[in-house]
PDB file of C-alpha atoms and ligand atoms in Angstrom:
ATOM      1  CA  UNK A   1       0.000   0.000   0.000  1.00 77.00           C
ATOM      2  CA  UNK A   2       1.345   3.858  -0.884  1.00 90.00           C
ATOM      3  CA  UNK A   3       2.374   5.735   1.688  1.00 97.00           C
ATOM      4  CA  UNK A   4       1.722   9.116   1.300  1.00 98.00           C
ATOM      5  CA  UNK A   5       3.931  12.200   2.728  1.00 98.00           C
ATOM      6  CA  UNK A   6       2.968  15.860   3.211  1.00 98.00           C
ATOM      7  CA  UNK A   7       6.078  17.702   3.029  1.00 98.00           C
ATOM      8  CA  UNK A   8       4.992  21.014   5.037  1.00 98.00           C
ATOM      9  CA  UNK A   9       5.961  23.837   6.901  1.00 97.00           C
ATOM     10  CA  UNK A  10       4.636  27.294   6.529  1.00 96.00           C
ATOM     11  CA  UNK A  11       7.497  29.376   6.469  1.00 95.00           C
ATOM     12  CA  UNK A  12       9.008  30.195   2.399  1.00 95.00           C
ATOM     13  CA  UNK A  13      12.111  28.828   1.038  1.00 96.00           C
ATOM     14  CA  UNK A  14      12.863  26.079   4.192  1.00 96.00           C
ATOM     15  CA  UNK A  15      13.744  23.892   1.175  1.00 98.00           C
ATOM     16  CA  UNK A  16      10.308  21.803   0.473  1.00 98.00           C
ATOM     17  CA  UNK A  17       9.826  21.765  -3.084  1.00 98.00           C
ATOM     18  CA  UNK A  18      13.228  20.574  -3.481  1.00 98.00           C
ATOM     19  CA  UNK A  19      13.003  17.761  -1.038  1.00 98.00           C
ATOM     20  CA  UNK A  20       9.768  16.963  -2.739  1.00 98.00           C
ATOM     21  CA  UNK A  21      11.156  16.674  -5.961  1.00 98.00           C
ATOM     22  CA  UNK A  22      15.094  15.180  -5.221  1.00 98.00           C
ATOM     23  CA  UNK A  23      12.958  12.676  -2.653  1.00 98.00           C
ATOM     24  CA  UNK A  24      11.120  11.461  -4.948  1.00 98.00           C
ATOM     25  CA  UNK A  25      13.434  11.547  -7.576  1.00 98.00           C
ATOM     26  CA  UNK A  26      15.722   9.594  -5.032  1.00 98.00           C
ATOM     27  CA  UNK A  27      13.295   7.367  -3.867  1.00 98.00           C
ATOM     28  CA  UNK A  28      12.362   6.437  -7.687  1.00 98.00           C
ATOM     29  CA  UNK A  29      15.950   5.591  -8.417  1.00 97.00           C
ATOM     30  CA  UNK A  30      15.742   3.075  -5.574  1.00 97.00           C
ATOM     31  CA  UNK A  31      13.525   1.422  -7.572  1.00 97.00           C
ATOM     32  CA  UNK A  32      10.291   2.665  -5.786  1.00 98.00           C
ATOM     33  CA  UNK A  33       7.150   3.669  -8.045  1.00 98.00           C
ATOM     34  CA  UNK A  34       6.501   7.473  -6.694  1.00 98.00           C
ATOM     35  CA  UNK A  35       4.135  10.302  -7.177  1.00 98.00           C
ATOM     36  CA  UNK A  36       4.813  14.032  -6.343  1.00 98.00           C
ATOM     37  CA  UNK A  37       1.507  16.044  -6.003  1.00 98.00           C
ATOM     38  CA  UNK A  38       2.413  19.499  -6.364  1.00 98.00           C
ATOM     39  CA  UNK A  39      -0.063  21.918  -4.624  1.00 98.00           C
ATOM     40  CA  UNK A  40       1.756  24.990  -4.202  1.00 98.00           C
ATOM     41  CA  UNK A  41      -0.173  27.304  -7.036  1.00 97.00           C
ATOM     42  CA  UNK A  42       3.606  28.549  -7.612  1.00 97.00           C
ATOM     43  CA  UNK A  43       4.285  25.228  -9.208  1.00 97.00           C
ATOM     44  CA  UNK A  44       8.036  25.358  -8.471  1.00 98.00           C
ATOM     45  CA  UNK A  45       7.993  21.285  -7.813  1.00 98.00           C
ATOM     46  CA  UNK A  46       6.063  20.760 -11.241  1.00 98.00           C
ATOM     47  CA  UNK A  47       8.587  22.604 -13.164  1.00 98.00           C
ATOM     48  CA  UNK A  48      11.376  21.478 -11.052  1.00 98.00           C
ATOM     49  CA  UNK A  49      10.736  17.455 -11.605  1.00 98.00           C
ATOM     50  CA  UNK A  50      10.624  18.774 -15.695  1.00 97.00           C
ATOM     51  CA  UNK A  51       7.723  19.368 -16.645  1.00 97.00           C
ATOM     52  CA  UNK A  52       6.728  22.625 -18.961  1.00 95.00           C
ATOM     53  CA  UNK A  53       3.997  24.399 -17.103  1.00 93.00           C
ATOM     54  CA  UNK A  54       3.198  26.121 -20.050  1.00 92.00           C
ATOM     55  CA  UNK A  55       1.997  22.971 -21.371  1.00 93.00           C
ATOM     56  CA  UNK A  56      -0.554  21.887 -18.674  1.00 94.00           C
ATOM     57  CA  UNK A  57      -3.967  22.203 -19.690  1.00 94.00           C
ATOM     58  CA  UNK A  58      -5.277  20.385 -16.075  1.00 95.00           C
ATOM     59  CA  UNK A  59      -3.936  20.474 -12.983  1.00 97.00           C
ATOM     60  CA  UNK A  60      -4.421  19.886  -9.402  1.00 98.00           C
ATOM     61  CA  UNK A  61      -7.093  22.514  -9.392  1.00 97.00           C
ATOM     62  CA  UNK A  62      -9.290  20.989 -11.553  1.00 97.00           C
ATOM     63  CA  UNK A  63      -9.064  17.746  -9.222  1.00 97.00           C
ATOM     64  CA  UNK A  64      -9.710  19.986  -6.329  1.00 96.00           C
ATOM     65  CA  UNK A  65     -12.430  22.545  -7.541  1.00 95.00           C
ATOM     66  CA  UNK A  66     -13.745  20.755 -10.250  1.00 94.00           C
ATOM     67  CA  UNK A  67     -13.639  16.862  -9.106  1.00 94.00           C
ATOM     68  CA  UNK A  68     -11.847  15.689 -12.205  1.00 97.00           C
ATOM     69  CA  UNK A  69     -10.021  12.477 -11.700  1.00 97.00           C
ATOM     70  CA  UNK A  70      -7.145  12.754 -10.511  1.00 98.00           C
ATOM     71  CA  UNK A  71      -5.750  10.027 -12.645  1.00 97.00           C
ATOM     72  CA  UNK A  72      -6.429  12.014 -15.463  1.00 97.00           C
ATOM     73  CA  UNK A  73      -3.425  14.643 -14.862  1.00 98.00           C
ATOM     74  CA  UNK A  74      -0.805  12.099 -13.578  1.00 98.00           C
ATOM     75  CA  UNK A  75       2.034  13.105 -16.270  1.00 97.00           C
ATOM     76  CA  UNK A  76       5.627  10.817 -15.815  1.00 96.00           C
ATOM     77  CA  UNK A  77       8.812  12.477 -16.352  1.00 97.00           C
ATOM     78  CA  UNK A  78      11.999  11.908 -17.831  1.00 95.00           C
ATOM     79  CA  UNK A  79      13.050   9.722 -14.175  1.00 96.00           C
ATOM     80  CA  UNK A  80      12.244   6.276 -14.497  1.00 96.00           C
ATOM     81  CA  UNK A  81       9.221   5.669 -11.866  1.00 97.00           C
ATOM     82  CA  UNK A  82       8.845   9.076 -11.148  1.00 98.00           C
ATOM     83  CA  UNK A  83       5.515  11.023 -11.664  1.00 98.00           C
ATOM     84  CA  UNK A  84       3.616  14.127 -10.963  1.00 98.00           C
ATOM     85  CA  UNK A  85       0.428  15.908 -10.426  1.00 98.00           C
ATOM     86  CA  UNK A  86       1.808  19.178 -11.626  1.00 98.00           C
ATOM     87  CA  UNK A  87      -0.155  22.519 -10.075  1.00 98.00           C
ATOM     88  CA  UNK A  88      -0.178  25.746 -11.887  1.00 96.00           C
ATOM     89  CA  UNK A  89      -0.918  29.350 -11.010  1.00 95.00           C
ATOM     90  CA  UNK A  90      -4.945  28.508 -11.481  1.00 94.00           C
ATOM     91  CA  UNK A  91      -4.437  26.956  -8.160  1.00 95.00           C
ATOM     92  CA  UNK A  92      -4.501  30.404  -6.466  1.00 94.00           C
ATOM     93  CA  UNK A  93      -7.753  30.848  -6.660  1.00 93.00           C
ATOM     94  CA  UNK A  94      -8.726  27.417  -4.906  1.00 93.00           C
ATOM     95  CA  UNK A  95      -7.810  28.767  -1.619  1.00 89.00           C
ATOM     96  CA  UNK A  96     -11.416  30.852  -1.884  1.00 91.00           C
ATOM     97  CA  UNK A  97     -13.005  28.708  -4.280  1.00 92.00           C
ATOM     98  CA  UNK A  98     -13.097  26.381  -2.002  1.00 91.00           C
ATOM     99  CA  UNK A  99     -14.022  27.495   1.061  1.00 86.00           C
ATOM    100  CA  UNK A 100     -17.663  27.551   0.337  1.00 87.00           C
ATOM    101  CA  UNK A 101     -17.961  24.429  -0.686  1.00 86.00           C
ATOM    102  CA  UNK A 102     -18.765  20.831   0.707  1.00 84.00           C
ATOM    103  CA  UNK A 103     -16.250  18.579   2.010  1.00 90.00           C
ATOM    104  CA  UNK A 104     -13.746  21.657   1.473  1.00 94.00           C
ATOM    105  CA  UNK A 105     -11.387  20.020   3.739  1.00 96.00           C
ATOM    106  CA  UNK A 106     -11.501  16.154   2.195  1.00 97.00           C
ATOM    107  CA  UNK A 107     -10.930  17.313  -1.343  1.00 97.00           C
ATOM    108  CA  UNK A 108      -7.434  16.003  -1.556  1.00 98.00           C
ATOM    109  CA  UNK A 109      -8.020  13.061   0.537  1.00 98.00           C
ATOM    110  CA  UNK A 110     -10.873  11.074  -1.940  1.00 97.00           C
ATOM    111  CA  UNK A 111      -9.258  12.030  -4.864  1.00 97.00           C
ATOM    112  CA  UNK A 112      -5.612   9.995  -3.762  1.00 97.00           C
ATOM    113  CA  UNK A 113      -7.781   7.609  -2.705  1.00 95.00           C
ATOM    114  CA  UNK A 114      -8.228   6.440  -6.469  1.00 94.00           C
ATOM    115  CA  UNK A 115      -4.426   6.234  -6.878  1.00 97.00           C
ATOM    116  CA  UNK A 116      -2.754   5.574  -3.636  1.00 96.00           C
ATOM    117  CA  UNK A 117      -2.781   2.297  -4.145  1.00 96.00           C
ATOM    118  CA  UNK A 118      -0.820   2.520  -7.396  1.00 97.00           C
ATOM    119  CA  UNK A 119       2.235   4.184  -6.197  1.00 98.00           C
ATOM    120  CA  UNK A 120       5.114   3.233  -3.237  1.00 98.00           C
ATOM    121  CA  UNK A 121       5.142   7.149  -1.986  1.00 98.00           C
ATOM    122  CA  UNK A 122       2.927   9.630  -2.950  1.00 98.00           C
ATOM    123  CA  UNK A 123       4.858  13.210  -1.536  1.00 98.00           C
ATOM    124  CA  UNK A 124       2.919  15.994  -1.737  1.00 98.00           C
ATOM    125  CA  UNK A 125       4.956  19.387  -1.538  1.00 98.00           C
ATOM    126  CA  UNK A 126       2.557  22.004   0.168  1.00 98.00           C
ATOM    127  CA  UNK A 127       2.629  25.803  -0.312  1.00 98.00           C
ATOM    128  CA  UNK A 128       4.044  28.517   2.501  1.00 97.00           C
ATOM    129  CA  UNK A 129       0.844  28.208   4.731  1.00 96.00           C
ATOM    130  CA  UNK A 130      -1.618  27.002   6.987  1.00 96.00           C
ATOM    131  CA  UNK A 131      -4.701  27.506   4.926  1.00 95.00           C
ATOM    132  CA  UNK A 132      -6.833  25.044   3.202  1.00 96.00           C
ATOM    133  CA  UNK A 133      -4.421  23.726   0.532  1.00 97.00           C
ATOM    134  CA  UNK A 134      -1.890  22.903   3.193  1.00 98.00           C
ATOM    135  CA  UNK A 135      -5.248  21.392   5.530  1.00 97.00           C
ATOM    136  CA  UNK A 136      -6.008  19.529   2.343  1.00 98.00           C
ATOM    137  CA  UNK A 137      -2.740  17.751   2.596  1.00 98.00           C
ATOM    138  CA  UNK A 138      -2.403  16.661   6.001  1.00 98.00           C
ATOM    139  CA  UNK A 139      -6.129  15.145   5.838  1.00 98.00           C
ATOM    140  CA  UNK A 140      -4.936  13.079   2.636  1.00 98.00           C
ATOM    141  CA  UNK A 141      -1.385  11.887   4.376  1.00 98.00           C
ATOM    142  CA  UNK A 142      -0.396   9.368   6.242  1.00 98.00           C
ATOM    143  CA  UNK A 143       2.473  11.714   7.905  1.00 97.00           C
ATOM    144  CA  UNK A 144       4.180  15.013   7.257  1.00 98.00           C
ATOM    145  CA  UNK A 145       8.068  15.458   6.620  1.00 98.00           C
ATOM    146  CA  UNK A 146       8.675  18.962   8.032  1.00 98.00           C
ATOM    147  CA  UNK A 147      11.991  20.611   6.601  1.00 98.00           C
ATOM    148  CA  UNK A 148      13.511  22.891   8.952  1.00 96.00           C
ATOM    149  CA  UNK A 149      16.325  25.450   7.635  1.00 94.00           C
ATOM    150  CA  UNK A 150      19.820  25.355   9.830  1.00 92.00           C
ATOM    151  CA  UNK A 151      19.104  29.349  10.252  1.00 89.00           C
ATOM    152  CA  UNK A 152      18.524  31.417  13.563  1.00 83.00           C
ATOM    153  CA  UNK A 153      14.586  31.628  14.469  1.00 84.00           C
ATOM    154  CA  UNK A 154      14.629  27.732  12.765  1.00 83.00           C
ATOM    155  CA  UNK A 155      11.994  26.671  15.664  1.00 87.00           C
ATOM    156  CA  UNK A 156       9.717  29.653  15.315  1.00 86.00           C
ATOM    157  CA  UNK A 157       6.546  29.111  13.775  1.00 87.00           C
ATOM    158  CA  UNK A 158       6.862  25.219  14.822  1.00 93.00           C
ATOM    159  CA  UNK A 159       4.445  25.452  17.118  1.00 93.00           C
ATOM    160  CA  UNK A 160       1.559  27.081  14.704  1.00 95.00           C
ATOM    161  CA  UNK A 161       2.339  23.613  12.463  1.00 96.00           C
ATOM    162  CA  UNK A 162       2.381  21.271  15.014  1.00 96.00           C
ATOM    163  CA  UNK A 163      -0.493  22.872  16.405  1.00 97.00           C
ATOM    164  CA  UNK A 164      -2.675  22.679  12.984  1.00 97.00           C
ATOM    165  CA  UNK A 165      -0.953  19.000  12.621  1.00 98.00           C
ATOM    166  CA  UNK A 166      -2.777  18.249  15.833  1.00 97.00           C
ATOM    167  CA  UNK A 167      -6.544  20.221  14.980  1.00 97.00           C
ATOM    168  CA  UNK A 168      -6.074  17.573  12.028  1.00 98.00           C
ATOM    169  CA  UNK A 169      -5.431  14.459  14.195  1.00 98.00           C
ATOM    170  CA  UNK A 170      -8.233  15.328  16.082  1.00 97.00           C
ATOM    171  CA  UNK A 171     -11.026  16.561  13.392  1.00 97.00           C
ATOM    172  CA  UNK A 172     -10.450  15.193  10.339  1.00 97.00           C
ATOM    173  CA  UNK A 173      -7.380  12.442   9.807  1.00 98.00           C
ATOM    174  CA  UNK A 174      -6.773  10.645  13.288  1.00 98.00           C
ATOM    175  CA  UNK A 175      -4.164   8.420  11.311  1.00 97.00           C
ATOM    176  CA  UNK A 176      -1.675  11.380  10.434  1.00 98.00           C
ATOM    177  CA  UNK A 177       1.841  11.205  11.787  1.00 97.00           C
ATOM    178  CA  UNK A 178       5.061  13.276  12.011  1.00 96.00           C
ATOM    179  CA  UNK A 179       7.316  11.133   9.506  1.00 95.00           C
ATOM    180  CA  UNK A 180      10.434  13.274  10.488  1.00 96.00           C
ATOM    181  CA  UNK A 181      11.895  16.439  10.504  1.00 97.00           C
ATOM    182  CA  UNK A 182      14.837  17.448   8.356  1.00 98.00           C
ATOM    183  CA  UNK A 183      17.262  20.138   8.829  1.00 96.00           C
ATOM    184  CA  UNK A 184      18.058  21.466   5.594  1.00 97.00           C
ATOM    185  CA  UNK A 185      20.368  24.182   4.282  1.00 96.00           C
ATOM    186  CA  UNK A 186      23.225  23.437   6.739  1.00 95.00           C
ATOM    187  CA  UNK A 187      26.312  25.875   6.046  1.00 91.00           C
ATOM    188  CA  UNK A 188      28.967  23.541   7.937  1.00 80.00           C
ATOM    189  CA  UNK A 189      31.827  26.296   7.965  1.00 82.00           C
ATOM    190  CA  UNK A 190      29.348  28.250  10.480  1.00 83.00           C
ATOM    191  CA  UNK A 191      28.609  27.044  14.253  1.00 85.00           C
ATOM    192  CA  UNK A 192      25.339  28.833  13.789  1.00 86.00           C
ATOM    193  CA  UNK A 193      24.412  25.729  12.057  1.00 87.00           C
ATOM    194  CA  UNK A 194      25.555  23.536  14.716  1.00 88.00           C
ATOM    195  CA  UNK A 195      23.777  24.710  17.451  1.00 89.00           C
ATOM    196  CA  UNK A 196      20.464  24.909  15.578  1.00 90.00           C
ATOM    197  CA  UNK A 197      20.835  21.159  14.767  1.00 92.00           C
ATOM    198  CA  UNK A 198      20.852  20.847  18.589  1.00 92.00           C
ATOM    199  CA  UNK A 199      17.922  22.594  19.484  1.00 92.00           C
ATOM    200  CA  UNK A 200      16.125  21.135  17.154  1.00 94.00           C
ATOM    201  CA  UNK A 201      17.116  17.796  18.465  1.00 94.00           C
ATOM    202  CA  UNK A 202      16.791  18.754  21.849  1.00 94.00           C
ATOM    203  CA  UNK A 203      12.760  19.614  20.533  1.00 92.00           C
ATOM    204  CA  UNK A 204      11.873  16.840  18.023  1.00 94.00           C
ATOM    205  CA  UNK A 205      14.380  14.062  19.571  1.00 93.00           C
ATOM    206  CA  UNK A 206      14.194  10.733  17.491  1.00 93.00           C
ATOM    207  CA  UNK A 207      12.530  12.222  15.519  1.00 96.00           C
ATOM    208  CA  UNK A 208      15.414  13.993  13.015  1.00 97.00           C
ATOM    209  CA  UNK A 209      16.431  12.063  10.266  1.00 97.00           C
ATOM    210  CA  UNK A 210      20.301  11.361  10.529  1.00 97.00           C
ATOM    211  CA  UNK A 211      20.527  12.328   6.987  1.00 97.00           C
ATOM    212  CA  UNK A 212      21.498  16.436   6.878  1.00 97.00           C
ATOM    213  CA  UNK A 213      20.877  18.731   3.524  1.00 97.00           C
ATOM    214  CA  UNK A 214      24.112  20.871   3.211  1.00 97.00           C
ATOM    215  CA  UNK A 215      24.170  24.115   1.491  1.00 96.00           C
ATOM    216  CA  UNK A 216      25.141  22.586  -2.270  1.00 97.00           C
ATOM    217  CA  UNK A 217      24.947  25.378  -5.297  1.00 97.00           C
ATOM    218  CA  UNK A 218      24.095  22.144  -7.431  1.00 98.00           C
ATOM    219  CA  UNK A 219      21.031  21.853  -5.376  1.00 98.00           C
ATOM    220  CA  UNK A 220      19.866  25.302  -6.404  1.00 98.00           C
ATOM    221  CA  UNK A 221      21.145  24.985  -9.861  1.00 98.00           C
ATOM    222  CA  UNK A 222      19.292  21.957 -10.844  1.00 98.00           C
ATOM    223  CA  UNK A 223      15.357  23.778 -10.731  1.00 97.00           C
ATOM    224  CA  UNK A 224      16.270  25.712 -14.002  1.00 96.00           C
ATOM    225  CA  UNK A 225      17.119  22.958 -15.822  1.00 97.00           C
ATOM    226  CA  UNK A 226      14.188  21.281 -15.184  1.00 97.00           C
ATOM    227  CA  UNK A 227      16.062  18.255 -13.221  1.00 98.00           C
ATOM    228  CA  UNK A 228      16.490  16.183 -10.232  1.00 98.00           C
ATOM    229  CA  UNK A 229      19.737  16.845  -9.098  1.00 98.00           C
ATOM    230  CA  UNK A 230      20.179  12.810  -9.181  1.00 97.00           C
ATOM    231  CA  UNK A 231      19.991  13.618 -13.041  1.00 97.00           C
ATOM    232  CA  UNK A 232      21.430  17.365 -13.408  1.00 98.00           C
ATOM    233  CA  UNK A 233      24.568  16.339 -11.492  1.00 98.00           C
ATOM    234  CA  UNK A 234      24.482  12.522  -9.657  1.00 98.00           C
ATOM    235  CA  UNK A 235      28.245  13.439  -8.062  1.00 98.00           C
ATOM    236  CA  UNK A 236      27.415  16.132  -6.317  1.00 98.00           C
ATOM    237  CA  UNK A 237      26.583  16.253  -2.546  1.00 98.00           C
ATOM    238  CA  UNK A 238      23.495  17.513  -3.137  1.00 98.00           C
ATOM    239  CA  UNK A 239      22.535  14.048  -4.926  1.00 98.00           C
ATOM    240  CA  UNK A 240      24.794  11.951  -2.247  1.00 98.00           C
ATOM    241  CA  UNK A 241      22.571  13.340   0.307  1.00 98.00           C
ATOM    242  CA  UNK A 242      19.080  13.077  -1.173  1.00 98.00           C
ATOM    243  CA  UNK A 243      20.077   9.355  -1.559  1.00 98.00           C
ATOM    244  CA  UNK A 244      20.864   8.970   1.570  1.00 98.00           C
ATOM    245  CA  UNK A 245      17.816  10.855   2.840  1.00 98.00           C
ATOM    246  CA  UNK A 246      15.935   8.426   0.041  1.00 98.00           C
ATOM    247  CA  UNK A 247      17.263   5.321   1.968  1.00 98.00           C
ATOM    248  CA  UNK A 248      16.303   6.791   5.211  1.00 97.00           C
ATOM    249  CA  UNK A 249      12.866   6.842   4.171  1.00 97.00           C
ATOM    250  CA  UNK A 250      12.442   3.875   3.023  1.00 96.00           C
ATOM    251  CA  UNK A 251      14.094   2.094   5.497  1.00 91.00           C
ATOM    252  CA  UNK A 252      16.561   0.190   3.327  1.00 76.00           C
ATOM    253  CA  UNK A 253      20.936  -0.240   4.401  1.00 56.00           C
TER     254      UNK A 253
HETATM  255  P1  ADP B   1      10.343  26.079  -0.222  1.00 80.51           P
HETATM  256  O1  ADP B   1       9.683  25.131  -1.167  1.00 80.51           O
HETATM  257  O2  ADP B   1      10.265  25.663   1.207  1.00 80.51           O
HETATM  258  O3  ADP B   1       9.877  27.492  -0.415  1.00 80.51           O
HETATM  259  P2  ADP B   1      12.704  25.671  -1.858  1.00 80.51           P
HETATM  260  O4  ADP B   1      12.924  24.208  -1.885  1.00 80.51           O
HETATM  261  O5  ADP B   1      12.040  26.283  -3.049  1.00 80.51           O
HETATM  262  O6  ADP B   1      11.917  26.081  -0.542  1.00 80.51           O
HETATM  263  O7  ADP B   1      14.110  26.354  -1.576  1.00 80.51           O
HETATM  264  C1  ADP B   1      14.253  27.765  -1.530  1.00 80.51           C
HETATM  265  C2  ADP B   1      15.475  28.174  -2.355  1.00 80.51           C
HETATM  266  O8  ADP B   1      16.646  27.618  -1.785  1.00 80.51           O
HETATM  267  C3  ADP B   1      15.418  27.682  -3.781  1.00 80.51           C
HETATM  268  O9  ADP B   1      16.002  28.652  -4.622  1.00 80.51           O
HETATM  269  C4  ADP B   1      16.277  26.419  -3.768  1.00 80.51           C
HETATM  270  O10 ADP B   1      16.877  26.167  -5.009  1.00 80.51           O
HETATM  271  C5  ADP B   1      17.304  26.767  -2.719  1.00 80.51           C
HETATM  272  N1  ADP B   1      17.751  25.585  -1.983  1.00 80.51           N
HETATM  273  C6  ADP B   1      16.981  24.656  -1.364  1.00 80.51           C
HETATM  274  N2  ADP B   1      17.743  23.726  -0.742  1.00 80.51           N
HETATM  275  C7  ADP B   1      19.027  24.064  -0.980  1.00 80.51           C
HETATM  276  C8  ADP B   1      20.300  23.513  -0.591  1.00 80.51           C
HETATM  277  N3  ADP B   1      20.390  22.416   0.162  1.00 80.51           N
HETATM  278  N4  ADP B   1      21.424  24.140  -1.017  1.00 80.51           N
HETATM  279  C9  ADP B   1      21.344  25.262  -1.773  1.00 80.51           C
HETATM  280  N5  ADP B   1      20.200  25.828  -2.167  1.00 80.51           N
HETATM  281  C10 ADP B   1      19.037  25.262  -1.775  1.00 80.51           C
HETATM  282 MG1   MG B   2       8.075  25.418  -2.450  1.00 80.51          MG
END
């Protein structure tokens, strides 16, 4: 059975659209059959994993707002194993479009319901916030992967997510877990970094992956090319790590 994978937190550029997308990629080159839902209306993960956003005709939205299946706008990429339910800028509106509607909050979770079944991991890479997209997500997971930056403040605004993680537990997806937290971003030469991978060990415990995300300019690099960095550059650190991270995951030496 898929496991599916919210990777959230509401704070910008903590580095979840490209754990979504080298993840996955990572996880698909371990041989596992993987889906990325992108459903961030910026569509940075869609056009990160490859795929021409100018060439979308239906999206996530369309799934959301207008109940289309979601089988319908599964589109592979150029990774083996690897596909994705791209999101465009149409998906800004859905935020409001939604709110009056039935089931606003369930949306997400009975369309993967179709497909979970069809895939090993099924990561969905949410957009900077709390709001209904993000709520959307949580209620259709089985756990969220929260990346945290190696920066000062890197706890603050923890507590508002683990606080709408919980409202979700309780109301509307009792199964949801916290699959791990991963510290991202991590500029070793500094011991700023050192002592915010302590804190947030000293908060989340067991529950940080082993596996650290250094600062690697191949990381950043790789978006505009439209590649997983195991494809734009499989030497670099930046792949190394998402490999490791990859095995992590799914539990395997
Ligand atoms: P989010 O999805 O949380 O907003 P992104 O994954 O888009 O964050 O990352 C924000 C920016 O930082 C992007 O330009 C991305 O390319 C860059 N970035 C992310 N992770 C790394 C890393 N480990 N090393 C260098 N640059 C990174
Ligand atoms: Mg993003």
């Amino acid at each position: 059975m898929g496991k599916i994978i919210s990777i959230a937190n509401q704070k910008g550029g903590v580095g979840k659209t490209t754990t979504s997308v080298n993840l996955g990629a990572c996880l698909a080159f371990i041989g596992k059959k993987v889906l990325i839902v992108d459903i961030d209306p910026q569509g940075n993960a869609t056009s990160g994993a490859g795929i021409d956003k100018g060439e979308v005709n239906e999206c996530i939205y369309d799934v959301l707002v207008d109940d289309l299946a979601i089988e319908k706008v599964i589109k592979d990429t150029a990774v083996e194993n690897l596909y994705v339910v791209p999101a465009t800028i149409q998906l800004a509106g859905a935020e409001i479009e939604l709110v009056p509607t039935i089931s606003r909050e369930v949306r997400l979770k009975r369309a993967m319901d179709q497909i979970k079944d069809d895939f090993d991991y099924i990561l969905i890479d949410c957009p900077p916030s709390l709001g209904l997209l993000t709520i959307n997500a949580l209620t259709a997971s089985d756990s969220v992967l929260i990346p945290v930056q190696c920066e000062y403040y890197a706890l603050e605004g923890l507590s508002q997510l683990l606080n709408t993680v919980r409202l979700v537990q309780k109301h509307l997806n009792h199964h949801l877990m916290i699959e791990g937290v991963l510290l991202t971003m991590l500029d070793a030469r500094t011991n700023l970094g050192l002592q915010v991978i302590q804190e947030v060990k000293k908060y989340f415990q067991n529950k940080v992956y082993q596996t650290i995300i250094p600062r690697n300019i191949r990381l950043s690099e790789a978006p505009s090319h439209g590649e997983p960095i195991i494809i734009y550059d499989p030497k670099s650190r930046g792949a190394e790590v998402y490999l490791d991270l990859a095995k992590e995951v799914a539990e395997v030496g």
